Amino acid sequence: MFNFHSTYKELPAQFFSNAKPEPVASPTIVIFNEDLAQAIGVDIASFNDRQKADLFSGNKVVDGSEPFSQAYAGHQFGHFTMLGDGRAHILGEHVTQSGEKFDIQLKGSGRTPYSRRGDGRAVLGPMLREYIIAEAMHSLGIPTTRSLAVVSTGESVMREQALPGAILTRLSSSHIRVGTFEFAANYENGSSVSSLLDYTLERHYPSLIGKENKAVSLIEAVMEKQAELIVHWMRVGFVHGVMNTDNMALSGEGIDYGPCAFMDSYDPEVVFSSIDRMGRYSYTNQPNIAQWNLARLIETMLPLIDNDPNKAIEIAKETIGQFSRLYKDKGLAMMRSKLGLVSEQDEDEKLIWELLSWMKSNNADHTNTFHDLINSKLPKNELYQQKQFQDWHTKWQSRLEQNNQPLEESLSVMRSTNPAVIPRNHKVEEALEAAHNSDFNPLHKLLAALKDPYKDRKDREEYQKAPEPTEKVYQTYCGT
Ligand code: AMP
Ligand code: MG
């Protein structure tokens, strides 16, 4: 079963509260990730559905588990608030045979000391959405939390209407967020941040423990991870939708997939979340927001950076300023890979922007356009007949020749950078709606289609097609 070696509770008491999941009426397993369970050495093959449902609803707390909820704060749409796990319980930190560690967290498992006015519950649709997105991210090779199970609770949850309740079991290499540091900095006791810093280094960045300036070293490491994460998201056209500081993990994993979506047609300004009215978290703004969030992170550590407050601020500004360059370099390298440019030329940026601006003006499908370029023969699509595109294509072909590498090299880089399939929003919504009506087939079909996203497979064309105008989903709702 689980091999719990939990360390979070060694932090000062203000960082967590012991809290047990609140039992639910009649839990049933909706989906269970057998592959993941095996991969982390959790052997529950012998469990029947009833036992699994009891386990993943929190109705039965397993031996060795001392559930707790975490305290944190966060900037939500720019405004600072005290938060905490208002509807989540960590059962423990599971250590695999190879020494990897995962928080095992139930989400939607009842009220906690941090629930404020919330009911501590979650709705089936959003929990399945998070399950799907996290597993899709993992298959795409993008750092992410994972999904182990979803159970329905047999209870309704009151939102604008009564909706079916559910609990997600999520795995995360930790749940330390930028907001956890903000919580620590807000706590009266000045040593809180220092304790959390040491804990975070030990858990995620042990090689930095002996560094002269631990705070700056941690920030630099997190900046690197976040730049990589955002570049991945941009590569696959993902819009997280709620990049609040409480939804940004120090591990560099994507976390808390709410009203998120992958774009179909390329539009840098795109926003899906119904609550993001100002476009704060639009596709193109994600790198800026990551930098903004990292600035909130470094602010919490100013006293640890230097005893002289002015000097600390100067160092902090200098450090966070480096994010732009870091992101730009990684972002450009990623775009080169998407186009198979395995060497570097000054003109590359122009070539890239020409394609993107053509895609934008023509509402070209983000995923399919890049994937189509891998084929020597473009599909017979009217868009590709346009002179502007043809001219660009010719220019790109001759640029490829200047790589001085076999074409196959470029194609193989493109194949591993441009997925054939993403969880398209209309297919996700279709699966969620069917699940709402107790038909889980579309969910299973979708999850199967999202495996090996870089392979060419003939059996999933339905999932590769861009949505028809009538199928297109423009807005996603928190619905939580
Ligand atoms: P999220 O939007 O899921 O990232 O949640 C933001 C904050 O609101 C977190 O602190 C959650 O724990 C809390 N929260 C969201 N929904 C509920 C709920 N139904 N009951 C209690 N707390 C909640
Ligand atoms: Mg959150």
Short mmCIF file of C-alpha atoms and ligand atoms in Angstrom, two decimals:
data_model
loop_
_atom_site.label_atom_id
_atom_site.label_comp_id
_atom_site.label_asym_id
_atom_site.label_seq_id
_atom_site.Cartn_x
_atom_site.Cartn_y
_atom_site.Cartn_z
CA MET A 1 0.00 0.00 0.00
CA PHE A 2 1.16 3.52 0.63
CA ASN A 3 4.62 3.96 2.06
CA PHE A 4 4.12 7.16 3.98
CA HIS A 5 7.09 9.14 5.26
CA SER A 6 5.60 12.53 5.81
CA THR A 7 7.88 15.43 6.58
CA TYR A 8 5.65 18.48 6.06
CA LYS A 9 4.44 18.31 9.62
CA GLU A 10 7.98 18.89 10.84
CA LEU A 11 7.46 22.49 9.78
CA PRO A 12 6.23 24.89 12.50
CA ALA A 13 2.61 24.27 13.49
CA GLN A 14 1.20 27.31 11.67
CA PHE A 15 1.87 25.67 8.29
CA PHE A 16 -0.81 22.96 8.57
CA SER A 17 -3.78 21.66 10.49
CA ASN A 18 -4.53 18.06 11.26
CA ALA A 19 -7.85 17.40 9.60
CA LYS A 20 -9.68 14.25 8.58
CA PRO A 21 -11.67 13.87 5.38
CA GLU A 22 -15.39 14.10 6.05
CA PRO A 23 -17.09 10.82 5.14
CA VAL A 24 -19.50 10.82 2.18
CA ALA A 25 -22.78 9.00 1.69
CA SER A 26 -22.06 6.45 -1.01
CA PRO A 27 -18.76 6.68 -2.82
CA THR A 28 -18.26 4.90 -6.14
CA ILE A 29 -15.18 4.72 -8.30
CA VAL A 30 -15.53 6.70 -11.52
CA ILE A 31 -11.99 6.21 -12.73
CA PHE A 32 -8.83 4.72 -11.32
CA ASN A 33 -5.36 5.08 -12.82
CA GLU A 34 -4.02 1.55 -12.58
CA ASP A 35 -0.83 2.39 -14.53
CA LEU A 36 0.06 5.20 -12.17
CA ALA A 37 -0.69 3.11 -9.09
CA GLN A 38 1.70 0.46 -10.41
CA ALA A 39 4.34 2.99 -11.37
CA ILE A 40 4.51 4.33 -7.83
CA GLY A 41 4.36 0.89 -6.26
CA VAL A 42 0.90 1.17 -4.75
CA ASP A 43 -0.44 -2.34 -5.03
CA ILE A 44 -4.19 -2.32 -4.69
CA ALA A 45 -4.93 -4.70 -7.53
CA SER A 46 -6.61 -6.96 -5.01
CA PHE A 47 -9.00 -4.20 -3.88
CA ASN A 48 -12.54 -4.42 -5.13
CA ASP A 49 -14.33 -1.26 -6.28
CA ARG A 50 -15.99 -0.85 -2.92
CA GLN A 51 -12.63 -0.84 -1.13
CA LYS A 52 -11.12 1.54 -3.67
CA ALA A 53 -14.08 3.87 -3.31
CA ASP A 54 -13.71 3.88 0.48
CA LEU A 55 -10.02 4.63 0.15
CA PHE A 56 -10.23 7.39 -2.45
CA SER A 57 -13.18 9.11 -0.84
CA GLY A 58 -11.44 9.32 2.51
CA ASN A 59 -14.22 7.27 4.10
CA LYS A 60 -11.58 4.86 5.29
CA VAL A 61 -8.28 6.39 6.34
CA VAL A 62 -5.53 3.83 5.80
CA ASP A 63 -3.06 2.80 8.48
CA GLY A 64 -0.08 5.08 8.62
CA SER A 65 -1.98 8.09 7.35
CA GLU A 66 -2.32 11.20 9.50
CA PRO A 67 -4.27 13.49 7.20
CA PHE A 68 -3.67 17.22 7.24
CA SER A 69 -4.46 20.35 5.30
CA GLN A 70 -1.95 23.01 4.39
CA ALA A 71 -2.03 26.72 5.14
CA TYR A 72 -1.20 29.17 2.38
CA ALA A 73 -2.06 32.57 1.07
CA GLY A 74 -2.08 33.94 -2.45
CA HIS A 75 -2.56 36.75 -4.88
CA GLN A 76 -5.78 35.97 -6.72
CA PHE A 77 -6.19 38.12 -9.80
CA GLY A 78 -3.70 40.47 -8.18
CA HIS A 79 -5.32 40.66 -4.73
CA PHE A 80 -3.74 39.21 -1.64
CA THR A 81 -5.85 36.77 0.43
CA MET A 82 -5.28 34.19 3.15
CA LEU A 83 -6.31 30.80 1.83
CA GLY A 84 -5.26 27.23 2.66
CA ASP A 85 -6.63 23.84 1.64
CA GLY A 86 -10.30 24.59 2.05
CA ARG A 87 -11.38 21.29 0.56
CA ALA A 88 -8.30 19.13 0.39
CA HIS A 89 -6.56 16.68 2.68
CA ILE A 90 -3.10 15.24 2.26
CA LEU A 91 -3.14 11.63 3.34
CA GLY A 92 0.63 11.50 3.49
CA GLU A 93 3.85 11.63 1.49
CA HIS A 94 4.30 8.37 -0.36
CA VAL A 95 7.87 7.29 -1.09
CA THR A 96 8.40 4.96 -4.04
CA GLN A 97 10.99 2.22 -4.24
CA SER A 98 13.26 4.45 -6.25
CA GLY A 99 13.01 7.16 -3.59
CA GLU A 100 10.62 9.52 -5.37
CA LYS A 101 8.17 11.27 -3.10
CA PHE A 102 4.56 12.24 -3.79
CA ASP A 103 1.94 13.97 -1.71
CA ILE A 104 -1.25 11.92 -1.91
CA GLN A 105 -4.01 14.50 -1.76
CA LEU A 106 -7.78 14.19 -1.76
CA LYS A 107 -9.53 17.20 -3.29
CA GLY A 108 -13.19 17.75 -2.49
CA SER A 109 -12.91 15.71 0.71
CA GLY A 110 -14.74 18.02 3.08
CA ARG A 111 -14.35 21.05 5.26
CA THR A 112 -11.07 21.98 6.92
CA PRO A 113 -10.00 24.85 9.20
CA TYR A 114 -9.29 26.80 5.99
CA SER A 115 -12.69 26.38 4.36
CA ARG A 116 -13.91 29.91 5.10
CA ARG A 117 -17.46 29.92 3.76
CA GLY A 118 -16.88 27.03 1.35
CA ASP A 119 -18.51 23.64 1.70
CA GLY A 120 -15.28 21.70 1.28
CA ARG A 121 -16.69 19.82 -1.68
CA ALA A 122 -16.01 19.53 -5.39
CA VAL A 123 -18.12 18.74 -8.43
CA LEU A 124 -17.68 15.74 -10.74
CA GLY A 125 -17.11 17.73 -13.97
CA PRO A 126 -14.23 19.88 -12.71
CA MET A 127 -12.54 16.94 -10.95
CA LEU A 128 -12.66 14.89 -14.16
CA ARG A 129 -11.39 17.90 -16.09
CA GLU A 130 -8.41 18.14 -13.77
CA TYR A 131 -7.90 14.37 -14.04
CA ILE A 132 -7.86 14.55 -17.85
CA ILE A 133 -5.66 17.62 -18.16
CA ALA A 134 -3.06 16.39 -15.68
CA GLU A 135 -2.75 13.01 -17.40
CA ALA A 136 -2.62 14.67 -20.83
CA MET A 137 0.16 16.96 -19.61
CA HIS A 138 2.09 13.99 -18.32
CA SER A 139 1.79 12.21 -21.67
CA LEU A 140 2.93 15.37 -23.40
CA GLY A 141 6.07 15.31 -21.27
CA ILE A 142 5.15 18.43 -19.31
CA PRO A 143 5.82 18.64 -15.56
CA THR A 144 2.53 18.25 -13.75
CA THR A 145 0.66 16.85 -10.80
CA ARG A 146 -0.90 13.46 -11.58
CA SER A 147 -4.33 11.96 -11.17
CA LEU A 148 -4.83 8.66 -9.40
CA ALA A 149 -8.60 8.41 -9.05
CA VAL A 150 -11.94 10.13 -9.09
CA VAL A 151 -14.84 8.90 -7.00
CA SER A 152 -18.34 10.25 -7.02
CA THR A 153 -19.63 10.85 -3.55
CA GLY A 154 -23.30 10.03 -4.03
CA GLU A 155 -24.06 13.45 -2.60
CA SER A 156 -25.09 16.58 -4.40
CA VAL A 157 -23.19 19.77 -4.09
CA MET A 158 -25.01 23.08 -4.24
CA ARG A 159 -23.59 25.49 -6.74
CA GLU A 160 -25.88 27.56 -8.94
CA GLN A 161 -27.75 24.28 -9.12
CA ALA A 162 -27.35 20.92 -7.42
CA LEU A 163 -24.47 19.01 -9.01
CA PRO A 164 -22.94 15.58 -8.40
CA GLY A 165 -20.15 15.65 -5.82
CA ALA A 166 -16.76 14.03 -6.48
CA ILE A 167 -13.31 13.67 -5.00
CA LEU A 168 -10.06 13.66 -6.96
CA THR A 169 -6.96 11.88 -5.68
CA ARG A 170 -4.01 13.85 -6.88
CA LEU A 171 -0.28 13.20 -6.68
CA SER A 172 2.18 16.02 -6.48
CA SER A 173 5.90 16.10 -5.79
CA SER A 174 4.80 18.61 -3.15
CA HIS A 175 2.10 21.21 -2.68
CA ILE A 176 4.48 24.03 -1.75
CA ARG A 177 3.22 27.06 -3.61
CA VAL A 178 4.35 30.65 -4.03
CA GLY A 179 1.37 31.27 -1.76
CA THR A 180 2.91 29.08 0.95
CA PHE A 181 5.83 31.51 1.12
CA GLU A 182 3.42 34.44 1.12
CA PHE A 183 1.63 32.83 4.04
CA ALA A 184 4.94 32.40 5.87
CA ALA A 185 5.99 35.99 5.26
CA ASN A 186 2.68 37.21 6.61
CA TYR A 187 2.99 35.21 9.76
CA GLU A 188 4.19 37.23 12.73
CA ASN A 189 7.04 34.90 13.53
CA GLY A 190 9.98 36.00 11.37
CA SER A 191 11.56 32.56 11.20
CA SER A 192 8.65 31.04 9.24
CA VAL A 193 10.06 31.88 5.82
CA SER A 194 13.46 30.62 6.80
CA SER A 195 12.00 27.26 7.92
CA LEU A 196 10.01 26.96 4.71
CA LEU A 197 13.03 27.87 2.61
CA ASP A 198 15.11 25.14 4.23
CA TYR A 199 12.30 22.65 3.86
CA THR A 200 11.79 23.48 0.18
CA LEU A 201 15.48 23.16 -0.59
CA GLU A 202 15.63 19.81 1.13
CA ARG A 203 12.56 18.53 -0.66
CA HIS A 204 13.17 19.85 -4.17
CA TYR A 205 16.62 21.33 -4.55
CA PRO A 206 18.98 19.52 -2.17
CA SER A 207 22.03 20.46 -4.21
CA LEU A 208 21.47 24.11 -3.22
CA ILE A 209 21.52 23.53 0.53
CA GLY A 210 25.10 24.70 1.06
CA LYS A 211 24.83 27.79 -1.17
CA GLU A 212 25.95 31.14 0.18
CA ASN A 213 22.67 32.88 -0.57
CA LYS A 214 20.06 30.15 -0.26
CA ALA A 215 17.13 32.45 -1.00
CA VAL A 216 18.55 33.72 -4.27
CA SER A 217 19.63 30.20 -5.25
CA LEU A 218 16.13 28.90 -4.67
CA ILE A 219 14.56 31.71 -6.69
CA GLU A 220 16.95 31.11 -9.56
CA ALA A 221 16.14 27.41 -9.56
CA VAL A 222 12.39 28.06 -9.45
CA MET A 223 12.70 30.67 -12.21
CA GLU A 224 14.39 28.10 -14.40
CA LYS A 225 11.65 25.53 -13.72
CA GLN A 226 8.84 28.01 -14.27
CA ALA A 227 10.36 29.31 -17.49
CA GLU A 228 10.54 25.73 -18.73
CA LEU A 229 6.96 25.03 -17.68
CA ILE A 230 5.54 28.10 -19.38
CA VAL A 231 7.51 27.38 -22.54
CA HIS A 232 5.95 23.91 -22.58
CA TRP A 233 2.49 25.40 -22.18
CA MET A 234 3.09 27.84 -25.01
CA ARG A 235 4.40 25.00 -27.17
CA VAL A 236 1.17 23.03 -26.89
CA GLY A 237 -1.19 26.04 -26.81
CA PHE A 238 -2.24 25.66 -23.21
CA VAL A 239 -3.93 28.41 -21.23
CA HIS A 240 -3.96 27.69 -17.50
CA GLY A 241 -6.54 30.34 -16.77
CA VAL A 242 -5.91 30.91 -13.05
CA MET A 243 -2.22 31.55 -12.57
CA ASN A 244 -2.76 32.97 -9.10
CA THR A 245 0.25 32.70 -6.81
CA ASP A 246 -1.49 29.94 -4.86
CA ASN A 247 -1.62 27.93 -8.07
CA MET A 248 2.11 28.09 -8.79
CA ALA A 249 4.21 25.29 -7.32
CA LEU A 250 7.83 25.63 -6.25
CA SER A 251 8.53 22.22 -7.78
CA GLY A 252 7.82 23.57 -11.27
CA GLU A 253 4.88 21.24 -11.81
CA GLY A 254 1.68 22.56 -13.30
CA ILE A 255 -1.03 22.42 -10.66
CA ASP A 256 -4.73 23.17 -10.09
CA TYR A 257 -6.25 22.84 -13.52
CA GLY A 258 -9.53 24.70 -13.29
CA PRO A 259 -11.05 26.67 -16.13
CA CYS A 260 -8.09 25.87 -18.35
CA ALA A 261 -8.06 24.92 -22.01
CA PHE A 262 -5.87 24.15 -25.00
CA MET A 263 -6.42 26.55 -27.87
CA ASP A 264 -7.71 25.30 -31.20
CA SER A 265 -7.13 28.16 -33.62
CA TYR A 266 -4.07 30.23 -32.86
CA ASP A 267 -4.90 33.39 -30.97
CA PRO A 268 -2.32 34.82 -28.59
CA GLU A 269 -4.91 36.93 -26.75
CA VAL A 270 -7.15 33.98 -26.05
CA VAL A 271 -8.76 33.63 -22.62
CA PHE A 272 -11.14 30.78 -21.79
CA SER A 273 -11.93 31.32 -18.14
CA SER A 274 -15.26 33.05 -17.61
CA ILE A 275 -13.88 34.86 -14.56
CA ASP A 276 -10.82 36.31 -16.31
CA ARG A 277 -12.55 39.36 -17.74
CA MET A 278 -9.42 41.48 -18.12
CA GLY A 279 -7.34 38.83 -19.89
CA ARG A 280 -4.83 38.82 -17.06
CA TYR A 281 -4.17 35.13 -17.68
CA SER A 282 -4.42 35.08 -21.48
CA TYR A 283 -2.16 32.74 -23.47
CA THR A 284 0.35 35.41 -24.39
CA ASN A 285 0.44 36.95 -20.91
CA GLN A 286 1.49 33.73 -19.16
CA PRO A 287 5.23 34.46 -19.15
CA ASN A 288 4.61 37.96 -17.73
CA ILE A 289 2.39 36.56 -15.04
CA ALA A 290 4.94 33.90 -14.16
CA GLN A 291 7.47 36.68 -13.66
CA TRP A 292 4.98 38.71 -11.61
CA ASN A 293 4.33 35.68 -9.39
CA LEU A 294 8.07 35.08 -8.97
CA ALA A 295 8.43 38.70 -7.86
CA ARG A 296 5.84 37.99 -5.14
CA LEU A 297 7.92 34.96 -4.17
CA ILE A 298 11.20 36.81 -3.87
CA GLU A 299 9.53 39.60 -1.87
CA THR A 300 8.77 37.09 0.87
CA MET A 301 12.47 36.37 1.21
CA LEU A 302 13.95 39.88 1.21
CA PRO A 303 15.18 39.72 4.83
CA LEU A 304 17.03 36.49 3.97
CA ILE A 305 18.66 37.94 0.89
CA ASP A 306 20.53 40.74 2.64
CA ASN A 307 20.49 42.47 6.03
CA ASP A 308 20.44 45.81 4.27
CA PRO A 309 16.86 46.19 2.96
CA ASN A 310 17.89 48.41 0.05
CA LYS A 311 20.53 46.00 -1.06
CA ALA A 312 18.06 43.12 -0.75
CA ILE A 313 15.60 44.90 -3.02
CA GLU A 314 18.32 45.64 -5.53
CA ILE A 315 19.38 41.98 -5.64
CA ALA A 316 15.75 40.88 -5.87
CA LYS A 317 15.03 43.17 -8.80
CA GLU A 318 18.18 42.08 -10.57
CA THR A 319 17.32 38.41 -10.06
CA ILE A 320 13.70 38.61 -11.20
CA GLY A 321 14.74 40.78 -14.15
CA GLN A 322 16.65 37.80 -15.51
CA PHE A 323 13.42 35.93 -16.09
CA SER A 324 12.69 37.80 -19.32
CA ARG A 325 15.95 36.71 -20.91
CA LEU A 326 15.63 33.19 -19.57
CA TYR A 327 12.15 32.85 -20.99
CA LYS A 328 13.03 34.44 -24.29
CA ASP A 329 15.96 32.09 -24.87
CA LYS A 330 14.00 28.98 -23.97
CA GLY A 331 10.98 30.18 -25.91
CA LEU A 332 13.00 30.81 -29.04
CA ALA A 333 14.71 27.43 -28.78
CA MET A 334 11.28 25.82 -28.49
CA MET A 335 9.94 27.63 -31.55
CA ARG A 336 13.04 26.62 -33.50
CA SER A 337 12.32 23.02 -32.56
CA LYS A 338 8.72 23.33 -33.69
CA LEU A 339 10.04 24.28 -37.10
CA GLY A 340 12.93 21.81 -37.13
CA LEU A 341 15.57 24.53 -37.12
CA VAL A 342 18.39 22.53 -35.62
CA SER A 343 20.91 25.30 -36.19
CA GLU A 344 20.61 28.99 -35.33
CA GLN A 345 20.34 31.94 -37.67
CA ASP A 346 19.48 35.56 -36.89
CA GLU A 347 16.62 35.51 -39.36
CA ASP A 348 14.88 32.65 -37.57
CA GLU A 349 12.82 34.88 -35.33
CA LYS A 350 11.42 36.66 -38.34
CA LEU A 351 10.54 33.37 -40.01
CA ILE A 352 8.76 32.23 -36.86
CA TRP A 353 6.80 35.45 -36.46
CA GLU A 354 5.73 35.40 -40.09
CA LEU A 355 4.18 31.99 -39.62
CA LEU A 356 2.51 32.91 -36.33
CA SER A 357 1.06 36.11 -37.70
CA TRP A 358 -0.28 34.27 -40.74
CA MET A 359 -1.81 31.66 -38.40
CA LYS A 360 -3.41 34.37 -36.33
CA SER A 361 -4.91 36.23 -39.29
CA ASN A 362 -6.30 33.00 -40.70
CA ASN A 363 -7.42 31.33 -37.47
CA ALA A 364 -5.21 28.39 -38.35
CA ASP A 365 -5.34 25.49 -35.93
CA HIS A 366 -2.34 25.71 -33.60
CA THR A 367 -1.74 22.00 -33.12
CA ASN A 368 -2.55 20.83 -36.63
CA THR A 369 -0.57 23.52 -38.45
CA PHE A 370 2.67 22.58 -36.76
CA HIS A 371 1.92 18.89 -36.99
CA ASP A 372 1.11 19.16 -40.69
CA LEU A 373 4.51 20.72 -41.36
CA ILE A 374 6.13 17.41 -40.42
CA ASN A 375 4.69 15.79 -43.55
CA SER A 376 6.46 16.29 -46.84
CA LYS A 377 3.05 16.72 -48.43
CA LEU A 378 0.73 19.17 -46.75
CA PRO A 379 -2.90 18.09 -46.48
CA LYS A 380 -5.27 19.48 -49.08
CA ASN A 381 -6.49 22.29 -46.96
CA GLU A 382 -7.65 25.50 -48.58
CA LEU A 383 -5.68 27.58 -46.12
CA TYR A 384 -2.40 26.05 -47.24
CA GLN A 385 -3.12 27.08 -50.84
CA GLN A 386 -2.84 30.74 -49.95
CA LYS A 387 0.05 32.46 -51.64
CA GLN A 388 1.22 34.02 -48.39
CA PHE A 389 1.50 30.60 -46.81
CA GLN A 390 3.10 29.02 -49.87
CA ASP A 391 5.75 31.74 -49.95
CA TRP A 392 6.45 31.21 -46.29
CA HIS A 393 6.66 27.45 -46.82
CA THR A 394 9.20 27.84 -49.61
CA LYS A 395 11.29 30.13 -47.45
CA TRP A 396 11.11 27.68 -44.56
CA GLN A 397 12.13 24.77 -46.82
CA SER A 398 15.22 26.56 -48.00
CA ARG A 399 16.02 27.52 -44.42
CA LEU A 400 15.86 23.82 -43.49
CA GLU A 401 18.43 23.07 -46.16
CA GLN A 402 20.81 25.47 -44.46
CA ASN A 403 20.77 23.38 -41.31
CA ASN A 404 23.57 21.33 -42.84
CA GLN A 405 22.06 18.31 -41.18
CA PRO A 406 20.04 15.54 -42.72
CA LEU A 407 16.37 16.50 -43.06
CA GLU A 408 15.48 13.50 -40.95
CA GLU A 409 17.15 15.21 -38.00
CA SER A 410 14.81 18.19 -38.32
CA LEU A 411 11.77 16.00 -38.74
CA SER A 412 12.56 13.98 -35.69
CA VAL A 413 12.91 17.15 -33.60
CA MET A 414 9.59 18.38 -34.98
CA ARG A 415 7.91 15.07 -34.25
CA SER A 416 8.88 15.24 -30.62
CA THR A 417 7.87 18.89 -30.28
CA ASN A 418 4.58 19.12 -32.16
CA PRO A 419 1.95 16.80 -30.71
CA ALA A 420 -0.54 15.09 -33.00
CA VAL A 421 -3.22 15.32 -30.37
CA ILE A 422 -4.15 17.55 -27.45
CA PRO A 423 -7.20 17.41 -25.17
CA ARG A 424 -9.37 19.60 -27.32
CA ASN A 425 -11.91 21.47 -25.36
CA HIS A 426 -14.96 20.24 -27.21
CA LYS A 427 -13.86 16.63 -26.67
CA VAL A 428 -13.20 17.30 -22.99
CA GLU A 429 -16.62 18.91 -22.60
CA GLU A 430 -18.22 16.03 -24.47
CA ALA A 431 -16.62 13.52 -22.09
CA LEU A 432 -17.65 15.54 -19.03
CA GLU A 433 -21.20 15.89 -20.19
CA ALA A 434 -21.51 12.17 -20.85
CA ALA A 435 -19.99 11.44 -17.44
CA HIS A 436 -22.56 13.74 -15.89
CA ASN A 437 -25.16 11.40 -17.39
CA SER A 438 -23.28 8.35 -16.08
CA ASP A 439 -21.85 7.38 -19.46
CA PHE A 440 -18.11 7.04 -18.91
CA ASN A 441 -17.24 5.68 -22.35
CA PRO A 442 -16.31 9.02 -23.92
CA LEU A 443 -14.05 9.71 -20.94
CA HIS A 444 -12.18 6.44 -21.36
CA LYS A 445 -11.95 6.89 -25.12
CA LEU A 446 -10.59 10.40 -24.69
CA LEU A 447 -8.00 9.31 -22.14
CA ALA A 448 -6.88 6.50 -24.45
CA ALA A 449 -6.60 8.94 -27.36
CA LEU A 450 -4.38 11.26 -25.33
CA LYS A 451 -1.70 8.62 -24.71
CA ASP A 452 1.49 8.84 -26.83
CA PRO A 453 0.50 12.22 -28.24
CA TYR A 454 3.55 12.49 -30.50
CA LYS A 455 2.89 9.23 -32.32
CA ASP A 456 1.01 9.08 -35.58
CA ARG A 457 -1.96 6.86 -34.90
CA LYS A 458 -4.75 6.24 -37.32
CA ASP A 459 -7.31 5.39 -34.64
CA ARG A 460 -7.79 8.83 -33.21
CA GLU A 461 -8.53 11.17 -36.09
CA GLU A 462 -11.71 12.20 -34.34
CA TYR A 463 -9.55 13.71 -31.59
CA GLN A 464 -7.15 15.43 -33.96
CA LYS A 465 -9.74 17.30 -35.98
CA ALA A 466 -10.23 20.96 -35.18
CA PRO A 467 -13.75 21.64 -33.93
CA GLU A 468 -16.42 22.76 -36.35
CA PRO A 469 -17.55 26.31 -35.61
CA THR A 470 -20.63 24.95 -33.83
CA GLU A 471 -18.52 22.64 -31.67
CA LYS A 472 -16.03 25.23 -30.58
CA VAL A 473 -15.89 26.00 -26.86
CA TYR A 474 -15.12 29.62 -26.09
CA GLN A 475 -15.52 29.65 -22.36
CA THR A 476 -14.71 27.38 -19.47
CA TYR A 477 -16.17 27.77 -16.03
CA CYS A 478 -14.61 27.30 -12.66
CA GLY A 479 -17.74 25.47 -11.47
CA THR A 480 -15.41 24.03 -8.82
P1 AMP B 1 -8.89 26.89 -6.43
O1 AMP B 1 -9.67 27.86 -7.24
O2 AMP B 1 -9.41 25.49 -6.49
O3 AMP B 1 -7.42 26.97 -6.66
O4 AMP B 1 -9.17 27.32 -4.92
C1 AMP B 1 -8.81 28.56 -4.36
C2 AMP B 1 -9.00 28.52 -2.88
O5 AMP B 1 -10.38 28.38 -2.53
C3 AMP B 1 -8.29 27.37 -2.19
O6 AMP B 1 -7.82 27.82 -0.96
C4 AMP B 1 -9.38 26.34 -2.02
O7 AMP B 1 -9.13 25.47 -0.96
C5 AMP B 1 -10.59 27.21 -1.75
N1 AMP B 1 -11.85 26.56 -2.16
C6 AMP B 1 -12.30 26.38 -3.41
N2 AMP B 1 -13.48 25.74 -3.42
C7 AMP B 1 -13.80 25.51 -2.12
C8 AMP B 1 -14.89 24.87 -1.46
N3 AMP B 1 -15.93 24.35 -2.12
N4 AMP B 1 -14.85 24.80 -0.10
C9 AMP B 1 -13.84 25.33 0.58
N5 AMP B 1 -12.78 25.93 0.02
C10 AMP B 1 -12.75 26.02 -1.31
MG MG B 2 -5.71 26.48 -6.09
#
